């Protein structure tokens, strides 16, 4: 039996991690949280049917055959006061999503998150969020694969300029990265997916790549024996007095 891969979401405060998850689960938790900062670790299960519905014809385009029964996301706080929570989230993850605001670029907690992922040897993908705020960006409200076709040349050049600045910083940290549709070897290069958590652009590609890469390269790790003893990790304990 293949279990759901555990995926942690990391990044700097207000770069859009929780809003990205909201687009998946159809809730408005981000708007309800105090100061728009996540103060606990939440978990979100994404069934395989949701991934297939969102991906549509992208499954064929990117040659992913998905047999997993879903994905399990952990929403890790991004504020600097919650460093220990971020480390806990990183320690149990099979995969990670690093969210970066394309307009702000790499920030202190982004660097910290990259260091955590390197220490725990967690493979990850990068989401460049808030592309809808790029000057001249035309929102397609769908897959970013199709959305890129709507943009004029100057917008695409600006996107690449900002994207490859981040590629350069990742290289300095010891990681090779490339735009998702230009990756030649997923075992050596991190895919970078431009997204908008606000408009849901890129959501389909994110889920598809997470599921597809999990199955293609981590099937042995995700295979469990249902007849054997179970084990788990306690992420959060809340003490109530009285």
CSV table of C-alpha atoms in Angstrom, one decimal:
chain,number,residue,atom,x,y,z
A,1,UNK,CA,0.0,0.0,0.0
A,2,UNK,CA,1.3,3.5,-0.9
A,3,UNK,CA,0.5,6.1,1.8
A,4,UNK,CA,-0.1,9.8,1.1
A,5,UNK,CA,3.1,11.8,1.0
A,6,UNK,CA,3.4,14.4,3.8
A,7,UNK,CA,4.1,17.8,2.4
A,8,UNK,CA,5.1,20.8,4.4
A,9,UNK,CA,4.6,24.4,3.2
A,10,UNK,CA,7.4,26.8,4.2
A,11,UNK,CA,8.3,30.5,3.4
A,12,UNK,CA,8.4,34.0,4.7
A,13,UNK,CA,5.5,35.6,6.5
A,14,UNK,CA,2.7,36.9,4.3
A,15,UNK,CA,4.1,35.3,1.1
A,16,UNK,CA,0.8,33.4,0.7
A,17,UNK,CA,1.2,29.9,2.1
A,18,UNK,CA,-2.2,29.7,3.9
A,19,UNK,CA,-4.1,31.4,1.1
A,20,UNK,CA,-2.5,28.9,-1.3
A,21,UNK,CA,-3.9,26.0,0.8
A,22,UNK,CA,-7.3,27.8,1.0
A,23,UNK,CA,-7.5,27.6,-2.8
A,24,UNK,CA,-7.2,23.8,-2.5
A,25,UNK,CA,-9.6,23.2,0.3
A,26,UNK,CA,-12.1,26.0,-0.5
A,27,UNK,CA,-12.1,27.6,2.9
A,28,UNK,CA,-11.2,31.1,4.1
A,29,UNK,CA,-9.0,30.3,7.1
A,30,UNK,CA,-6.4,32.8,6.0
A,31,UNK,CA,-8.8,35.6,6.4
A,32,UNK,CA,-9.8,34.5,9.9
A,33,UNK,CA,-6.4,34.0,11.4
A,34,UNK,CA,-5.2,36.7,13.8
A,35,UNK,CA,-3.1,39.2,12.0
A,36,UNK,CA,-3.1,36.9,8.9
A,37,UNK,CA,-0.3,34.9,10.6
A,38,UNK,CA,-0.7,31.1,11.1
A,39,UNK,CA,-0.1,30.3,14.8
A,40,UNK,CA,-0.5,26.5,14.8
A,41,UNK,CA,0.3,23.7,12.5
A,42,UNK,CA,-2.8,22.6,10.5
A,43,UNK,CA,-3.2,19.6,8.2
A,44,UNK,CA,-5.1,19.4,4.9
A,45,UNK,CA,-5.8,16.2,3.0
A,46,UNK,CA,-6.2,16.5,-0.8
A,47,UNK,CA,-8.0,13.5,-2.3
A,48,UNK,CA,-6.7,12.2,-5.6
A,49,UNK,CA,-9.9,13.0,-7.4
A,50,UNK,CA,-9.4,16.7,-6.7
A,51,UNK,CA,-5.9,16.5,-8.2
A,52,UNK,CA,-7.2,14.8,-11.3
A,53,UNK,CA,-10.0,17.2,-11.7
A,54,UNK,CA,-7.7,20.2,-11.5
A,55,UNK,CA,-5.0,18.7,-13.6
A,56,UNK,CA,-7.2,17.7,-16.5
A,57,UNK,CA,-5.2,17.5,-19.8
A,58,UNK,CA,-2.0,18.5,-17.9
A,59,UNK,CA,-1.7,14.8,-16.9
A,60,UNK,CA,-1.0,13.8,-20.5
A,61,UNK,CA,1.1,16.9,-21.3
A,62,UNK,CA,3.6,16.3,-18.4
A,63,UNK,CA,3.4,12.4,-18.7
A,64,UNK,CA,2.4,11.9,-15.0
A,65,UNK,CA,0.5,8.7,-14.1
A,66,UNK,CA,-0.9,9.2,-10.7
A,67,UNK,CA,-1.9,6.2,-8.5
A,68,UNK,CA,-1.5,7.8,-5.1
A,69,UNK,CA,-4.7,8.2,-3.1
A,70,UNK,CA,-3.9,11.8,-2.3
A,71,UNK,CA,-1.6,14.4,-0.6
A,72,UNK,CA,-1.4,15.5,3.0
A,73,UNK,CA,-0.3,19.1,3.5
A,74,UNK,CA,1.1,20.6,6.8
A,75,UNK,CA,0.7,24.4,7.0
A,76,UNK,CA,3.7,25.6,8.9
A,77,UNK,CA,3.9,29.1,10.4
A,78,UNK,CA,6.1,31.6,8.5
A,79,UNK,CA,6.6,34.2,11.2
A,80,UNK,CA,10.1,34.3,12.8
A,81,UNK,CA,8.6,33.7,16.3
A,82,UNK,CA,7.6,30.2,15.3
A,83,UNK,CA,11.0,28.8,14.2
A,84,UNK,CA,10.6,25.6,16.3
A,85,UNK,CA,7.2,24.8,14.6
A,86,UNK,CA,8.8,25.2,11.2
A,87,UNK,CA,11.6,22.8,12.2
A,88,UNK,CA,9.0,20.3,13.4
A,89,UNK,CA,7.1,20.5,10.1
A,90,UNK,CA,10.2,20.0,8.1
A,91,UNK,CA,11.3,17.0,10.1
A,92,UNK,CA,8.4,14.7,9.2
A,93,UNK,CA,7.9,15.9,5.6
A,94,UNK,CA,8.4,13.7,2.5
A,95,UNK,CA,8.3,16.7,0.3
A,96,UNK,CA,8.1,20.5,0.8
A,97,UNK,CA,6.6,23.5,-1.0
A,98,UNK,CA,8.7,26.7,-0.6
A,99,UNK,CA,6.5,29.7,-1.3
A,100,UNK,CA,8.2,33.0,-2.4
A,101,UNK,CA,6.6,36.3,-3.2
A,102,UNK,CA,7.8,37.0,-6.7
A,103,UNK,CA,7.7,40.8,-5.9
A,104,UNK,CA,9.6,40.6,-2.6
A,105,UNK,CA,12.0,37.8,-3.5
A,106,UNK,CA,13.9,35.7,-1.0
A,107,UNK,CA,13.5,37.0,2.6
A,108,UNK,CA,15.1,36.0,6.0
A,109,UNK,CA,12.5,33.3,6.7
A,110,UNK,CA,12.9,32.0,3.1
A,111,UNK,CA,16.6,31.5,3.8
A,112,UNK,CA,15.9,29.8,7.1
A,113,UNK,CA,13.3,27.5,5.4
A,114,UNK,CA,15.9,26.5,2.7
A,115,UNK,CA,18.4,25.7,5.5
A,116,UNK,CA,15.8,23.6,7.3
A,117,UNK,CA,15.1,21.6,4.1
A,118,UNK,CA,18.8,21.1,3.5
A,119,UNK,CA,19.4,19.9,7.0
A,120,UNK,CA,16.6,17.4,7.0
A,121,UNK,CA,17.3,16.5,3.3
A,122,UNK,CA,13.7,17.2,2.2
A,123,UNK,CA,13.1,17.5,-1.5
A,124,UNK,CA,11.1,20.5,-2.5
A,125,UNK,CA,9.5,22.5,-5.2
A,126,UNK,CA,9.3,26.3,-5.3
A,127,UNK,CA,6.2,28.4,-5.9
A,128,UNK,CA,6.6,32.0,-7.1
A,129,UNK,CA,3.4,33.5,-5.7
A,130,UNK,CA,1.6,36.8,-6.5
A,131,UNK,CA,2.3,36.8,-10.3
A,132,UNK,CA,-1.0,38.6,-10.7
A,133,UNK,CA,0.8,41.7,-9.3
A,134,UNK,CA,3.4,41.7,-12.0
A,135,UNK,CA,2.9,44.9,-14.2
A,136,UNK,CA,0.8,44.0,-17.2
A,137,UNK,CA,0.0,40.4,-16.1
A,138,UNK,CA,-3.2,39.0,-17.7
A,139,UNK,CA,-4.9,36.6,-15.2
A,140,UNK,CA,-6.1,33.4,-16.9
A,141,UNK,CA,-7.7,31.9,-13.8
A,142,UNK,CA,-6.5,28.4,-14.6
A,143,UNK,CA,-3.4,26.5,-15.3
A,144,UNK,CA,-0.2,28.5,-15.5
A,145,UNK,CA,0.8,26.5,-18.5
A,146,UNK,CA,-2.1,28.1,-20.4
A,147,UNK,CA,-1.7,31.4,-18.6
A,148,UNK,CA,1.8,32.0,-19.8
A,149,UNK,CA,0.5,31.9,-23.4
A,150,UNK,CA,-1.7,35.0,-22.6
A,151,UNK,CA,1.2,37.2,-21.7
A,152,UNK,CA,3.0,39.7,-23.9
A,153,UNK,CA,6.8,39.5,-24.3
A,154,UNK,CA,7.7,42.2,-21.9
A,155,UNK,CA,5.7,40.5,-19.1
A,156,UNK,CA,7.4,37.2,-19.8
A,157,UNK,CA,10.8,38.8,-19.7
A,158,UNK,CA,10.1,40.4,-16.4
A,159,UNK,CA,8.8,37.1,-15.0
A,160,UNK,CA,12.0,35.4,-16.1
A,161,UNK,CA,14.2,38.2,-14.7
A,162,UNK,CA,12.7,37.8,-11.3
A,163,UNK,CA,12.6,34.0,-11.5
A,164,UNK,CA,16.3,33.6,-12.4
A,165,UNK,CA,17.3,36.0,-9.6
A,166,UNK,CA,15.8,33.4,-7.3
A,167,UNK,CA,17.5,30.6,-9.3
A,168,UNK,CA,20.8,32.3,-8.6
A,169,UNK,CA,20.2,32.5,-4.9
A,170,UNK,CA,19.2,28.9,-4.7
A,171,UNK,CA,22.4,28.0,-6.6
A,172,UNK,CA,24.4,29.8,-4.0
A,173,UNK,CA,22.6,27.6,-1.4
A,174,UNK,CA,23.6,24.4,-3.3
A,175,UNK,CA,20.4,23.8,-5.3
A,176,UNK,CA,19.9,23.7,-9.0
A,177,UNK,CA,16.5,25.1,-10.1
A,178,UNK,CA,14.6,25.8,-13.3
A,179,UNK,CA,11.2,27.0,-14.4
A,180,UNK,CA,8.9,23.9,-14.2
A,181,UNK,CA,8.3,23.6,-18.0
A,182,UNK,CA,12.1,23.9,-18.7
A,183,UNK,CA,13.3,21.2,-16.3
A,184,UNK,CA,15.4,18.6,-18.0
A,185,UNK,CA,16.1,16.3,-15.0
A,186,UNK,CA,13.8,16.3,-12.0
A,187,UNK,CA,16.4,14.4,-10.0
A,188,UNK,CA,18.8,17.3,-10.2
A,189,UNK,CA,16.7,20.4,-10.7
A,190,UNK,CA,14.1,22.0,-8.5
A,191,UNK,CA,10.9,22.9,-10.4
A,192,UNK,CA,9.9,26.6,-9.9
A,193,UNK,CA,6.2,27.1,-10.6
A,194,UNK,CA,4.8,30.7,-11.0
A,195,UNK,CA,1.4,30.9,-9.2
A,196,UNK,CA,-1.2,33.2,-7.9
A,197,UNK,CA,-2.9,32.0,-4.7
A,198,UNK,CA,-5.4,34.8,-5.3
A,199,UNK,CA,-6.5,33.7,-8.7
A,200,UNK,CA,-5.6,30.0,-8.4
A,201,UNK,CA,-3.3,30.2,-11.4
A,202,UNK,CA,-0.7,27.4,-11.2
A,203,UNK,CA,-2.6,25.4,-8.6
A,204,UNK,CA,-3.2,22.5,-11.0
A,205,UNK,CA,0.5,22.3,-11.9
A,206,UNK,CA,1.5,22.4,-8.2
A,207,UNK,CA,-0.7,19.5,-7.2
A,208,UNK,CA,0.2,17.5,-10.3
A,209,UNK,CA,3.9,17.9,-9.9
A,210,UNK,CA,3.8,17.1,-6.2
A,211,UNK,CA,1.8,13.9,-6.8
A,212,UNK,CA,3.7,12.9,-9.9
A,213,UNK,CA,7.2,13.5,-8.5
A,214,UNK,CA,6.2,11.7,-5.2
A,215,UNK,CA,5.1,8.6,-7.1
A,216,UNK,CA,7.9,8.6,-9.6
A,217,UNK,CA,10.8,9.1,-7.2
A,218,UNK,CA,9.5,8.2,-3.7
A,219,UNK,CA,7.3,5.1,-4.2
A,220,UNK,CA,9.6,2.9,-2.1
A,221,UNK,CA,9.6,5.3,0.8
A,222,UNK,CA,5.8,5.7,0.7
A,223,UNK,CA,5.1,2.0,0.6
A,224,UNK,CA,3.8,0.7,3.9
A,225,UNK,CA,2.9,-2.7,5.4
A,226,UNK,CA,-0.7,-2.4,6.7
A,227,UNK,CA,-0.3,-5.6,8.7
A,228,UNK,CA,2.6,-4.4,10.7
A,229,UNK,CA,2.8,-2.1,13.7
A,230,UNK,CA,1.9,1.5,13.1
A,231,UNK,CA,3.9,4.6,14.1
A,232,UNK,CA,3.4,8.3,14.1
A,233,UNK,CA,4.7,11.7,15.1
A,234,UNK,CA,3.1,14.1,17.6
A,235,UNK,CA,3.4,17.6,16.1
A,236,UNK,CA,1.5,19.8,18.5
A,237,UNK,CA,0.4,19.4,22.1
A,238,UNK,CA,-1.9,21.9,23.9
A,239,UNK,CA,-2.1,21.9,27.7
A,240,UNK,CA,-5.4,22.8,29.2
A,241,UNK,CA,-5.4,23.5,32.9
A,242,UNK,CA,-8.3,22.7,35.2
